[in-house]
PDB file of N, CA and C in Angstrom:
ATOM      1  N   MET A   1     289.053 -97.603  81.669  1.00 66.00           N
ATOM      2  CA  MET A   1     288.917 -96.163  81.607  1.00 66.00           C
ATOM      3  C   MET A   1     289.116 -95.554  82.995  1.00 66.00           C
ATOM      4  N   VAL A   2     288.524 -96.148  84.005  1.00 75.00           N
ATOM      5  CA  VAL A   2     288.623 -95.629  85.370  1.00 75.00           C
ATOM      6  C   VAL A   2     290.076 -95.637  85.844  1.00 75.00           C
ATOM      7  N   GLU A   3     290.796 -96.724  85.517  1.00 82.00           N
ATOM      8  CA  GLU A   3     292.203 -96.826  85.936  1.00 82.00           C
ATOM      9  C   GLU A   3     293.034 -95.723  85.300  1.00 82.00           C
ATOM     10  N   ARG A   4     292.770 -95.454  84.023  1.00 78.00           N
ATOM     11  CA  ARG A   4     293.523 -94.415  83.320  1.00 78.00           C
ATOM     12  C   ARG A   4     293.263 -93.042  83.938  1.00 78.00           C
ATOM     13  N   ILE A   5     292.019 -92.784  84.270  1.00 79.00           N
ATOM     14  CA  ILE A   5     291.664 -91.502  84.884  1.00 79.00           C
ATOM     15  C   ILE A   5     292.343 -91.367  86.240  1.00 79.00           C
ATOM     16  N   GLU A   6     292.309 -92.429  87.041  1.00 85.00           N
ATOM     17  CA  GLU A   6     292.945 -92.389  88.362  1.00 85.00           C
ATOM     18  C   GLU A   6     294.452 -92.178  88.251  1.00 85.00           C
ATOM     19  N   ALA A   7     295.091 -92.871  87.325  1.00 88.00           N
ATOM     20  CA  ALA A   7     296.538 -92.720  87.133  1.00 88.00           C
ATOM     21  C   ALA A   7     296.883 -91.297  86.705  1.00 88.00           C
ATOM     22  N   THR A   8     296.052 -90.721  85.858  1.00 89.00           N
ATOM     23  CA  THR A   8     296.279 -89.347  85.405  1.00 89.00           C
ATOM     24  C   THR A   8     296.144 -88.376  86.566  1.00 89.00           C
ATOM     25  N   LYS A   9     295.143 -88.567  87.402  1.00 87.00           N
ATOM     26  CA  LYS A   9     294.948 -87.695  88.565  1.00 87.00           C
ATOM     27  C   LYS A   9     296.185 -87.703  89.460  1.00 87.00           C
ATOM     28  N   VAL A  10     296.739 -88.888  89.682  1.00 91.00           N
ATOM     29  CA  VAL A  10     297.920 -89.022  90.542  1.00 91.00           C
ATOM     30  C   VAL A  10     299.121 -88.326  89.907  1.00 91.00           C
ATOM     31  N   ARG A  11     299.356 -88.584  88.631  1.00 94.00           N
ATOM     32  CA  ARG A  11     300.518 -87.989  87.953  1.00 94.00           C
ATOM     33  C   ARG A  11     300.444 -86.470  87.898  1.00 94.00           C
ATOM     34  N   LEU A  12     299.243 -85.936  87.781  1.00 96.00           N
ATOM     35  CA  LEU A  12     299.092 -84.482  87.690  1.00 96.00           C
ATOM     36  C   LEU A  12     299.085 -83.802  89.056  1.00 96.00           C
ATOM     37  N   LYS A  13     298.997 -84.606  90.112  1.00 95.00           N
ATOM     38  CA  LYS A  13     298.945 -84.071  91.482  1.00 95.00           C
ATOM     39  C   LYS A  13     297.850 -83.003  91.595  1.00 95.00           C
ATOM     40  N   LEU A  14     296.645 -83.427  91.282  1.00 95.00           N
ATOM     41  CA  LEU A  14     295.508 -82.518  91.254  1.00 95.00           C
ATOM     42  C   LEU A  14     295.024 -82.154  92.648  1.00 95.00           C
ATOM     43  N   SER A  15     294.572 -80.920  92.780  1.00 95.00           N
ATOM     44  CA  SER A  15     293.888 -80.511  94.005  1.00 95.00           C
ATOM     45  C   SER A  15     292.474 -81.099  93.931  1.00 95.00           C
ATOM     46  N   GLU A  16     291.756 -81.060  95.045  1.00 94.00           N
ATOM     47  CA  GLU A  16     290.381 -81.578  95.044  1.00 94.00           C
ATOM     48  C   GLU A  16     289.523 -80.842  94.027  1.00 94.00           C
ATOM     49  N   SER A  17     289.675 -79.536  93.992  1.00 96.00           N
ATOM     50  CA  SER A  17     288.903 -78.712  93.065  1.00 96.00           C
ATOM     51  C   SER A  17     289.210 -79.078  91.613  1.00 96.00           C
ATOM     52  N   GLN A  18     290.493 -79.230  91.307  1.00 96.00           N
ATOM     53  CA  GLN A  18     290.885 -79.605  89.950  1.00 96.00           C
ATOM     54  C   GLN A  18     290.331 -80.983  89.588  1.00 96.00           C
ATOM     55  N   GLU A  19     290.405 -81.891  90.549  1.00 92.00           N
ATOM     56  CA  GLU A  19     289.916 -83.251  90.319  1.00 92.00           C
ATOM     57  C   GLU A  19     288.429 -83.237  89.983  1.00 92.00           C
ATOM     58  N   GLU A  20     287.658 -82.459  90.733  1.00 93.00           N
ATOM     59  CA  GLU A  20     286.218 -82.361  90.500  1.00 93.00           C
ATOM     60  C   GLU A  20     285.912 -81.785  89.124  1.00 93.00           C
ATOM     61  N   GLN A  21     286.725 -80.826  88.689  1.00 95.00           N
ATOM     62  CA  GLN A  21     286.502 -80.195  87.391  1.00 95.00           C
ATOM     63  C   GLN A  21     286.988 -81.067  86.230  1.00 95.00           C
ATOM     64  N   LEU A  22     288.088 -81.764  86.446  1.00 92.00           N
ATOM     65  CA  LEU A  22     288.728 -82.506  85.366  1.00 92.00           C
ATOM     66  C   LEU A  22     288.092 -83.875  85.100  1.00 92.00           C
ATOM     67  N   ALA A  23     287.626 -84.544  86.128  1.00 87.00           N
ATOM     68  CA  ALA A  23     287.079 -85.902  85.964  1.00 87.00           C
ATOM     69  C   ALA A  23     285.989 -85.981  84.898  1.00 87.00           C
ATOM     70  N   PRO A  24     284.980 -85.103  84.927  1.00 92.00           N
ATOM     71  CA  PRO A  24     283.949 -85.210  83.883  1.00 92.00           C
ATOM     72  C   PRO A  24     284.490 -84.903  82.485  1.00 92.00           C
ATOM     73  N   LEU A  25     285.453 -83.997  82.395  1.00 93.00           N
ATOM     74  CA  LEU A  25     286.052 -83.688  81.091  1.00 93.00           C
ATOM     75  C   LEU A  25     286.794 -84.890  80.527  1.00 93.00           C
ATOM     76  N   MET A  26     287.521 -85.589  81.388  1.00 89.00           N
ATOM     77  CA  MET A  26     288.273 -86.761  80.941  1.00 89.00           C
ATOM     78  C   MET A  26     287.330 -87.867  80.476  1.00 89.00           C
ATOM     79  N   GLU A  27     286.276 -88.097  81.227  1.00 89.00           N
ATOM     80  CA  GLU A  27     285.304 -89.122  80.844  1.00 89.00           C
ATOM     81  C   GLU A  27     284.633 -88.758  79.525  1.00 89.00           C
ATOM     82  N   GLU A  28     284.280 -87.486  79.391  1.00 94.00           N
ATOM     83  CA  GLU A  28     283.648 -86.993  78.167  1.00 94.00           C
ATOM     84  C   GLU A  28     284.588 -87.170  76.967  1.00 94.00           C
ATOM     85  N   TYR A  29     285.861 -86.853  77.163  1.00 92.00           N
ATOM     86  CA  TYR A  29     286.853 -86.960  76.092  1.00 92.00           C
ATOM     87  C   TYR A  29     287.048 -88.415  75.661  1.00 92.00           C
ATOM     88  N   ILE A  30     287.175 -89.302  76.610  1.00 88.00           N
ATOM     89  CA  ILE A  30     287.379 -90.720  76.292  1.00 88.00           C
ATOM     90  C   ILE A  30     286.159 -91.278  75.557  1.00 88.00           C
ATOM     91  N   THR A  31     284.974 -90.939  76.030  1.00 92.00           N
ATOM     92  CA  THR A  31     283.745 -91.387  75.373  1.00 92.00           C
ATOM     93  C   THR A  31     283.662 -90.839  73.952  1.00 92.00           C
ATOM     94  N   ALA A  32     283.994 -89.566  73.789  1.00 95.00           N
ATOM     95  CA  ALA A  32     283.959 -88.941  72.462  1.00 95.00           C
ATOM     96  C   ALA A  32     284.950 -89.606  71.510  1.00 95.00           C
ATOM     97  N   ARG A  33     286.117 -89.983  72.021  1.00 90.00           N
ATOM     98  CA  ARG A  33     287.114 -90.670  71.178  1.00 90.00           C
ATOM     99  C   ARG A  33     286.576 -92.010  70.680  1.00 90.00           C
ATOM    100  N   PHE A  34     285.967 -92.778  71.571  1.00 88.00           N
ATOM    101  CA  PHE A  34     285.412 -94.070  71.165  1.00 88.00           C
ATOM    102  C   PHE A  34     284.308 -93.891  70.121  1.00 88.00           C
ATOM    103  N   LYS A  35     283.458 -92.883  70.312  1.00 93.00           N
ATOM    104  CA  LYS A  35     282.391 -92.621  69.342  1.00 93.00           C
ATOM    105  C   LYS A  35     282.981 -92.212  67.993  1.00 93.00           C
ATOM    106  N   LEU A  36     284.022 -91.419  68.037  1.00 92.00           N
ATOM    107  CA  LEU A  36     284.682 -90.979  66.808  1.00 92.00           C
ATOM    108  C   LEU A  36     285.300 -92.164  66.065  1.00 92.00           C
ATOM    109  N   LEU A  37     285.914 -93.063  66.807  1.00 88.00           N
ATOM    110  CA  LEU A  37     286.485 -94.260  66.187  1.00 88.00           C
ATOM    111  C   LEU A  37     285.398 -95.101  65.528  1.00 88.00           C
ATOM    112  N   GLU A  38     284.293 -95.270  66.228  1.00 88.00           N
ATOM    113  CA  GLU A  38     283.187 -96.044  65.669  1.00 88.00           C
ATOM    114  C   GLU A  38     282.641 -95.377  64.410  1.00 88.00           C
ATOM    115  N   LYS A  39     282.568 -94.052  64.434  1.00 90.00           N
ATOM    116  CA  LYS A  39     282.109 -93.293  63.266  1.00 90.00           C
ATOM    117  C   LYS A  39     282.976 -93.610  62.050  1.00 90.00           C
ATOM    118  N   HIS A  40     284.251 -93.821  62.289  1.00 85.00           N
ATOM    119  CA  HIS A  40     285.192 -94.095  61.202  1.00 85.00           C
ATOM    120  C   HIS A  40     285.407 -95.596  60.979  1.00 85.00           C
ATOM    121  N   GLY A  41     284.550 -96.415  61.570  1.00 82.00           N
ATOM    122  CA  GLY A  41     284.574 -97.845  61.290  1.00 82.00           C
ATOM    123  C   GLY A  41     285.507 -98.671  62.149  1.00 82.00           C
ATOM    124  N   ILE A  42     285.995 -98.107  63.241  1.00 79.00           N
ATOM    125  CA  ILE A  42     286.880 -98.862  64.129  1.00 79.00           C
ATOM    126  C   ILE A  42     286.104 -99.216  65.381  1.00 79.00           C
ATOM    127  N   LYS A  43     285.940-100.514  65.606  1.00 76.00           N
ATOM    128  CA  LYS A  43     285.253-100.998  66.803  1.00 76.00           C
ATOM    129  C   LYS A  43     286.281-101.722  67.653  1.00 76.00           C
ATOM    130  N   LEU A  44     286.383-101.322  68.886  1.00 69.00           N
ATOM    131  CA  LEU A  44     287.392-101.896  69.770  1.00 69.00           C
ATOM    132  C   LEU A  44     286.870-103.058  70.598  1.00 69.00           C
ATOM    133  N   SER A  45     285.661-103.503  70.304  1.00 67.00           N
ATOM    134  CA  SER A  45     285.092-104.639  71.029  1.00 67.00           C
ATOM    135  C   SER A  45     285.936-105.875  70.790  1.00 67.00           C
ATOM    136  N   ALA A  46     286.032-106.687  71.816  1.00 53.00           N
ATOM    137  CA  ALA A  46     286.793-107.938  71.698  1.00 53.00           C
ATOM    138  C   ALA A  46     286.163-108.814  70.627  1.00 53.00           C
ATOM    139  N   GLY A  47     286.995-109.395  69.818  1.00 53.00           N
ATOM    140  CA  GLY A  47     286.515-110.308  68.799  1.00 53.00           C
ATOM    141  C   GLY A  47     286.072-109.655  67.505  1.00 53.00           C
ATOM    142  N   GLU A  48     286.034-108.331  67.462  1.00 57.00           N
ATOM    143  CA  GLU A  48     285.652-107.651  66.229  1.00 57.00           C
ATOM    144  C   GLU A  48     286.770-107.783  65.210  1.00 57.00           C
ATOM    145  N   LYS A  49     286.402-108.141  63.997  1.00 58.00           N
ATOM    146  CA  LYS A  49     287.401-108.255  62.940  1.00 58.00           C
ATOM    147  C   LYS A  49     287.830-106.854  62.504  1.00 58.00           C
ATOM    148  N   ARG A  50     289.099-106.695  62.330  1.00 61.00           N
ATOM    149  CA  ARG A  50     289.670-105.404  61.963  1.00 61.00           C
ATOM    150  C   ARG A  50     289.524-105.171  60.464  1.00 61.00           C
ATOM    151  N   GLU A  51     288.992-104.004  60.131  1.00 67.00           N
ATOM    152  CA  GLU A  51     288.907-103.611  58.733  1.00 67.00           C
ATOM    153  C   GLU A  51     290.006-102.601  58.463  1.00 67.00           C
ATOM    154  N   LYS A  52     290.629-102.739  57.314  1.00 75.00           N
ATOM    155  CA  LYS A  52     291.695-101.826  56.949  1.00 75.00           C
ATOM    156  C   LYS A  52     291.067-100.543  56.405  1.00 75.00           C
ATOM    157  N   LEU A  53     291.525 -99.399  56.914  1.00 75.00           N
ATOM    158  CA  LEU A  53     291.018 -98.118  56.447  1.00 75.00           C
ATOM    159  C   LEU A  53     291.879 -97.606  55.308  1.00 75.00           C
ATOM    160  N   SER A  54     291.242 -96.903  54.390  1.00 82.00           N
ATOM    161  CA  SER A  54     291.986 -96.301  53.285  1.00 82.00           C
ATOM    162  C   SER A  54     292.757 -95.087  53.802  1.00 82.00           C
ATOM    163  N   PHE A  55     293.672 -94.613  52.997  1.00 84.00           N
ATOM    164  CA  PHE A  55     294.464 -93.440  53.367  1.00 84.00           C
ATOM    165  C   PHE A  55     293.559 -92.240  53.637  1.00 84.00           C
ATOM    166  N   SER A  56     292.574 -92.020  52.775  1.00 89.00           N
ATOM    167  CA  SER A  56     291.679 -90.872  52.967  1.00 89.00           C
ATOM    168  C   SER A  56     290.833 -91.032  54.229  1.00 89.00           C
ATOM    169  N   GLN A  57     290.441 -92.265  54.545  1.00 85.00           N
ATOM    170  CA  GLN A  57     289.689 -92.506  55.782  1.00 85.00           C
ATOM    171  C   GLN A  57     290.562 -92.220  57.005  1.00 85.00           C
ATOM    172  N   LEU A  58     291.814 -92.649  56.938  1.00 83.00           N
ATOM    173  CA  LEU A  58     292.744 -92.389  58.044  1.00 83.00           C
ATOM    174  C   LEU A  58     292.974 -90.896  58.232  1.00 83.00           C
ATOM    175  N   ARG A  59     293.119 -90.171  57.137  1.00 90.00           N
ATOM    176  CA  ARG A  59     293.313 -88.715  57.221  1.00 90.00           C
ATOM    177  C   ARG A  59     292.099 -88.037  57.834  1.00 90.00           C
ATOM    178  N   ALA A  60     290.914 -88.447  57.414  1.00 91.00           N
ATOM    179  CA  ALA A  60     289.685 -87.866  57.956  1.00 91.00           C
ATOM    180  C   ALA A  60     289.578 -88.147  59.449  1.00 91.00           C
ATOM    181  N   MET A  61     289.883 -89.386  59.833  1.00 89.00           N
ATOM    182  CA  MET A  61     289.834 -89.744  61.248  1.00 89.00           C
ATOM    183  C   MET A  61     290.864 -88.939  62.034  1.00 89.00           C
ATOM    184  N   SER A  62     292.058 -88.814  61.496  1.00 89.00           N
ATOM    185  CA  SER A  62     293.120 -88.063  62.157  1.00 89.00           C
ATOM    186  C   SER A  62     292.714 -86.603  62.352  1.00 89.00           C
ATOM    187  N   LYS A  63     292.103 -86.028  61.338  1.00 95.00           N
ATOM    188  CA  LYS A  63     291.644 -84.635  61.421  1.00 95.00           C
ATOM    189  C   LYS A  63     290.596 -84.479  62.526  1.00 95.00           C
ATOM    190  N   ASP A  64     289.635 -85.391  62.556  1.00 95.00           N
ATOM    191  CA  ASP A  64     288.592 -85.342  63.584  1.00 95.00           C
ATOM    192  C   ASP A  64     289.183 -85.523  64.982  1.00 95.00           C
ATOM    193  N   MET A  65     290.130 -86.454  65.109  1.00 92.00           N
ATOM    194  CA  MET A  65     290.777 -86.701  66.409  1.00 92.00           C
ATOM    195  C   MET A  65     291.543 -85.465  66.873  1.00 92.00           C
ATOM    196  N   LYS A  66     292.233 -84.825  65.937  1.00 94.00           N
ATOM    197  CA  LYS A  66     293.012 -83.635  66.283  1.00 94.00           C
ATOM    198  C   LYS A  66     292.090 -82.519  66.770  1.00 94.00           C
ATOM    199  N   GLN A  67     290.965 -82.326  66.093  1.00 97.00           N
ATOM    200  CA  GLN A  67     290.001 -81.306  66.512  1.00 97.00           C
ATOM    201  C   GLN A  67     289.454 -81.607  67.907  1.00 97.00           C
ATOM    202  N   LEU A  68     289.142 -82.869  68.145  1.00 96.00           N
ATOM    203  CA  LEU A  68     288.639 -83.279  69.452  1.00 96.00           C
ATOM    204  C   LEU A  68     289.685 -83.021  70.533  1.00 96.00           C
ATOM    205  N   GLU A  69     290.931 -83.389  70.248  1.00 95.00           N
ATOM    206  CA  GLU A  69     292.017 -83.198  71.210  1.00 95.00           C
ATOM    207  C   GLU A  69     292.251 -81.713  71.497  1.00 95.00           C
ATOM    208  N   GLU A  70     292.243 -80.882  70.460  1.00 96.00           N
ATOM    209  CA  GLU A  70     292.451 -79.447  70.656  1.00 96.00           C
ATOM    210  C   GLU A  70     291.336 -78.836  71.492  1.00 96.00           C
ATOM    211  N   SER A  71     290.114 -79.246  71.224  1.00 97.00           N
ATOM    212  CA  SER A  71     288.974 -78.761  71.997  1.00 97.00           C
ATOM    213  C   SER A  71     289.103 -79.174  73.463  1.00 97.00           C
ATOM    214  N   ASN A  72     289.456 -80.427  73.678  1.00 96.00           N
ATOM    215  CA  ASN A  72     289.638 -80.932  75.036  1.00 96.00           C
ATOM    216  C   ASN A  72     290.782 -80.201  75.743  1.00 96.00           C
ATOM    217  N   ASN A  73     291.900 -80.030  75.051  1.00 97.00           N
ATOM    218  CA  ASN A  73     293.056 -79.365  75.661  1.00 97.00           C
ATOM    219  C   ASN A  73     292.749 -77.932  76.065  1.00 97.00           C
ATOM    220  N   SER A  74     291.944 -77.233  75.277  1.00 97.00           N
ATOM    221  CA  SER A  74     291.606 -75.858  75.643  1.00 97.00           C
ATOM    222  C   SER A  74     290.759 -75.822  76.919  1.00 97.00           C
ATOM    223  N   LYS A  75     289.903 -76.818  77.104  1.00 97.00           N
ATOM    224  CA  LYS A  75     289.103 -76.904  78.332  1.00 97.00           C
ATOM    225  C   LYS A  75     289.986 -77.267  79.527  1.00 97.00           C
ATOM    226  N   VAL A  76     290.872 -78.235  79.319  1.00 97.00           N
ATOM    227  CA  VAL A  76     291.749 -78.712  80.391  1.00 97.00           C
ATOM    228  C   VAL A  76     292.727 -77.621  80.817  1.00 97.00           C
ATOM    229  N   ALA A  77     293.207 -76.827  79.865  1.00 97.00           N
ATOM    230  CA  ALA A  77     294.172 -75.765  80.157  1.00 97.00           C
ATOM    231  C   ALA A  77     293.596 -74.712  81.108  1.00 97.00           C
ATOM    232  N   LYS A  78     292.286 -74.597  81.150  1.00 97.00           N
ATOM    233  CA  LYS A  78     291.643 -73.642  82.057  1.00 97.00           C
ATOM    234  C   LYS A  78     291.643 -74.146  83.500  1.00 97.00           C
ATOM    235  N   ILE A  79     291.911 -75.437  83.677  1.00 97.00           N
ATOM    236  CA  ILE A  79     291.879 -76.055  85.000  1.00 97.00           C
ATOM    237  C   ILE A  79     293.281 -76.279  85.557  1.00 97.00           C
ATOM    238  N   LEU A  80     294.205 -76.701  84.698  1.00 97.00           N
ATOM    239  CA  LEU A  80     295.556 -77.051  85.142  1.00 97.00           C
ATOM    240  C   LEU A  80     296.503 -75.862  85.073  1.00 97.00           C
ATOM    241  N   ASP A  81     297.548 -75.917  85.904  1.00 97.00           N
ATOM    242  CA  ASP A  81     298.599 -74.907  85.776  1.00 97.00           C
ATOM    243  C   ASP A  81     299.546 -75.341  84.655  1.00 97.00           C
ATOM    244  N   GLU A  82     300.532 -74.510  84.360  1.00 97.00           N
ATOM    245  CA  GLU A  82     301.426 -74.761  83.229  1.00 97.00           C
ATOM    246  C   GLU A  82     302.177 -76.092  83.343  1.00 97.00           C
ATOM    247  N   LYS A  83     302.705 -76.359  84.539  1.00 97.00           N
ATOM    248  CA  LYS A  83     303.467 -77.593  84.752  1.00 97.00           C
ATOM    249  C   LYS A  83     302.565 -78.822  84.605  1.00 97.00           C
ATOM    250  N   GLN A  84     301.378 -78.748  85.156  1.00 97.00           N
ATOM    251  CA  GLN A  84     300.430 -79.856  85.047  1.00 97.00           C
ATOM    252  C   GLN A  84     300.015 -80.079  83.587  1.00 97.00           C
ATOM    253  N   MET A  85     299.848 -78.984  82.859  1.00 97.00           N
ATOM    254  CA  MET A  85     299.452 -79.102  81.456  1.00 97.00           C
ATOM    255  C   MET A  85     300.548 -79.783  80.644  1.00 97.00           C
ATOM    256  N   GLU A  86     301.785 -79.464  80.955  1.00 97.00           N
ATOM    257  CA  GLU A  86     302.924 -80.116  80.303  1.00 97.00           C
ATOM    258  C   GLU A  86     302.870 -81.632  80.532  1.00 97.00           C
ATOM    259  N   GLU A  87     302.636 -82.004  81.785  1.00 97.00           N
ATOM    260  CA  GLU A  87     302.549 -83.426  82.139  1.00 97.00           C
ATOM    261  C   GLU A  87     301.335 -84.073  81.467  1.00 97.00           C
ATOM    262  N   TYR A  88     300.238 -83.344  81.394  1.00 95.00           N
ATOM    263  CA  TYR A  88     299.028 -83.850  80.746  1.00 95.00           C
ATOM    264  C   TYR A  88     299.304 -84.177  79.279  1.00 95.00           C
ATOM    265  N   LYS A  89     300.036 -83.309  78.611  1.00 95.00           N
ATOM    266  CA  LYS A  89     300.366 -83.545  77.201  1.00 95.00           C
ATOM    267  C   LYS A  89     301.280 -84.761  77.047  1.00 95.00           C
ATOM    268  N   LYS A  90     302.184 -84.970  78.013  1.00 96.00           N
ATOM    269  CA  LYS A  90     303.030 -86.173  77.989  1.00 96.00           C
ATOM    270  C   LYS A  90     302.166 -87.426  78.122  1.00 96.00           C
ATOM    271  N   ILE A  91     301.213 -87.364  79.030  1.00 94.00           N
ATOM    272  CA  ILE A  91     300.303 -88.493  79.242  1.00 94.00           C
ATOM    273  C   ILE A  91     299.520 -88.780  77.961  1.00 94.00           C
ATOM    274  N   GLN A  92     299.052 -87.722  77.312  1.00 92.00           N
ATOM    275  CA  GLN A  92     298.318 -87.895  76.060  1.00 92.00           C
ATOM    276  C   GLN A  92     299.180 -88.586  75.006  1.00 92.00           C
ATOM    277  N   THR A  93     300.431 -88.166  74.908  1.00 94.00           N
ATOM    278  CA  THR A  93     301.348 -88.766  73.936  1.00 94.00           C
ATOM    279  C   THR A  93     301.539 -90.249  74.228  1.00 94.00           C
ATOM    280  N   GLU A  94     301.726 -90.584  75.499  1.00 93.00           N
ATOM    281  CA  GLU A  94     301.879 -91.988  75.898  1.00 93.00           C
ATOM    282  C   GLU A  94     300.618 -92.793  75.571  1.00 93.00           C
ATOM    283  N   ASN A  95     299.467 -92.200  75.869  1.00 86.00           N
ATOM    284  CA  ASN A  95     298.200 -92.886  75.605  1.00 86.00           C
ATOM    285  C   ASN A  95     297.978 -93.102  74.111  1.00 86.00           C
ATOM    286  N   LYS A  96     298.348 -92.102  73.306  1.00 86.00           N
ATOM    287  CA  LYS A  96     298.211 -92.239  71.851  1.00 86.00           C
ATOM    288  C   LYS A  96     299.064 -93.391  71.338  1.00 86.00           C
ATOM    289  N   LYS A  97     300.292 -93.458  71.831  1.00 91.00           N
ATOM    290  CA  LYS A  97     301.209 -94.515  71.395  1.00 91.00           C
ATOM    291  C   LYS A  97     300.644 -95.893  71.768  1.00 91.00           C
ATOM    292  N   ALA A  98     300.175 -96.026  72.996  1.00 86.00           N
ATOM    293  CA  ALA A  98     299.602 -97.297  73.454  1.00 86.00           C
ATOM    294  C   ALA A  98     298.353 -97.647  72.644  1.00 86.00           C
ATOM    295  N   PHE A  99     297.551 -96.645  72.349  1.00 78.00           N
ATOM    296  CA  PHE A  99     296.327 -96.843  71.591  1.00 78.00           C
ATOM    297  C   PHE A  99     296.635 -97.308  70.170  1.00 78.00           C
ATOM    298  N   ARG A 100     297.607 -96.672  69.540  1.00 79.00           N
ATOM    299  CA  ARG A 100     298.001 -97.079  68.183  1.00 79.00           C
ATOM    300  C   ARG A 100     298.469 -98.531  68.171  1.00 79.00           C
ATOM    301  N   ASN A 101     299.262 -98.891  69.177  1.00 81.00           N
ATOM    302  CA  ASN A 101     299.734-100.276  69.272  1.00 81.00           C
ATOM    303  C   ASN A 101     298.565-101.243  69.443  1.00 81.00           C
ATOM    304  N   LYS A 102     297.599-100.841  70.243  1.00 75.00           N
ATOM    305  CA  LYS A 102     296.425-101.689  70.474  1.00 75.00           C
ATOM    306  C   LYS A 102     295.656-101.905  69.173  1.00 75.00           C
ATOM    307  N   ILE A 103     295.481-100.848  68.411  1.00 70.00           N
ATOM    308  CA  ILE A 103     294.754-100.953  67.148  1.00 70.00           C
ATOM    309  C   ILE A 103     295.522-101.819  66.153  1.00 70.00           C
ATOM    310  N   ARG A 104     296.820-101.622  66.076  1.00 71.00           N
ATOM    311  CA  ARG A 104     297.641-102.394  65.129  1.00 71.00           C
ATOM    312  C   ARG A 104     297.656-103.879  65.464  1.00 71.00           C
ATOM    313  N   ASN A 105     297.577-104.198  66.740  1.00 70.00           N
ATOM    314  CA  ASN A 105     297.694-105.593  67.170  1.00 70.00           C
ATOM    315  C   ASN A 105     296.356-106.302  67.347  1.00 70.00           C
ATOM    316  N   ARG A 106     295.273-105.687  66.902  1.00 59.00           N
ATOM    317  CA  ARG A 106     293.964-106.337  67.019  1.00 59.00           C
ATOM    318  C   ARG A 106     293.864-107.477  66.045  1.00 59.00           C
TER     319      ARG A 106
END
């Protein structure tokens, strides 16, 4: 988690002020995502057996994730400028793709 936050800070070229404001939001968002996954029966702990989710469970999880992401993005948009926000959304897309691959390959 720390490495991801540091890499994001570098890519966004944050000022000190932005970094101070954004770091707790990023940590909060990542923690909330893990809690949301656990709520929907996905545990990312090593050695945990993967349970297949039903279509309705996946839709519910997707809806909750989208709400969490939108809430986070509205907070982040108050800190970043337009160009940084664009890059932030690219980073999110990359992270989502990597995360999906991680879940599929468990």
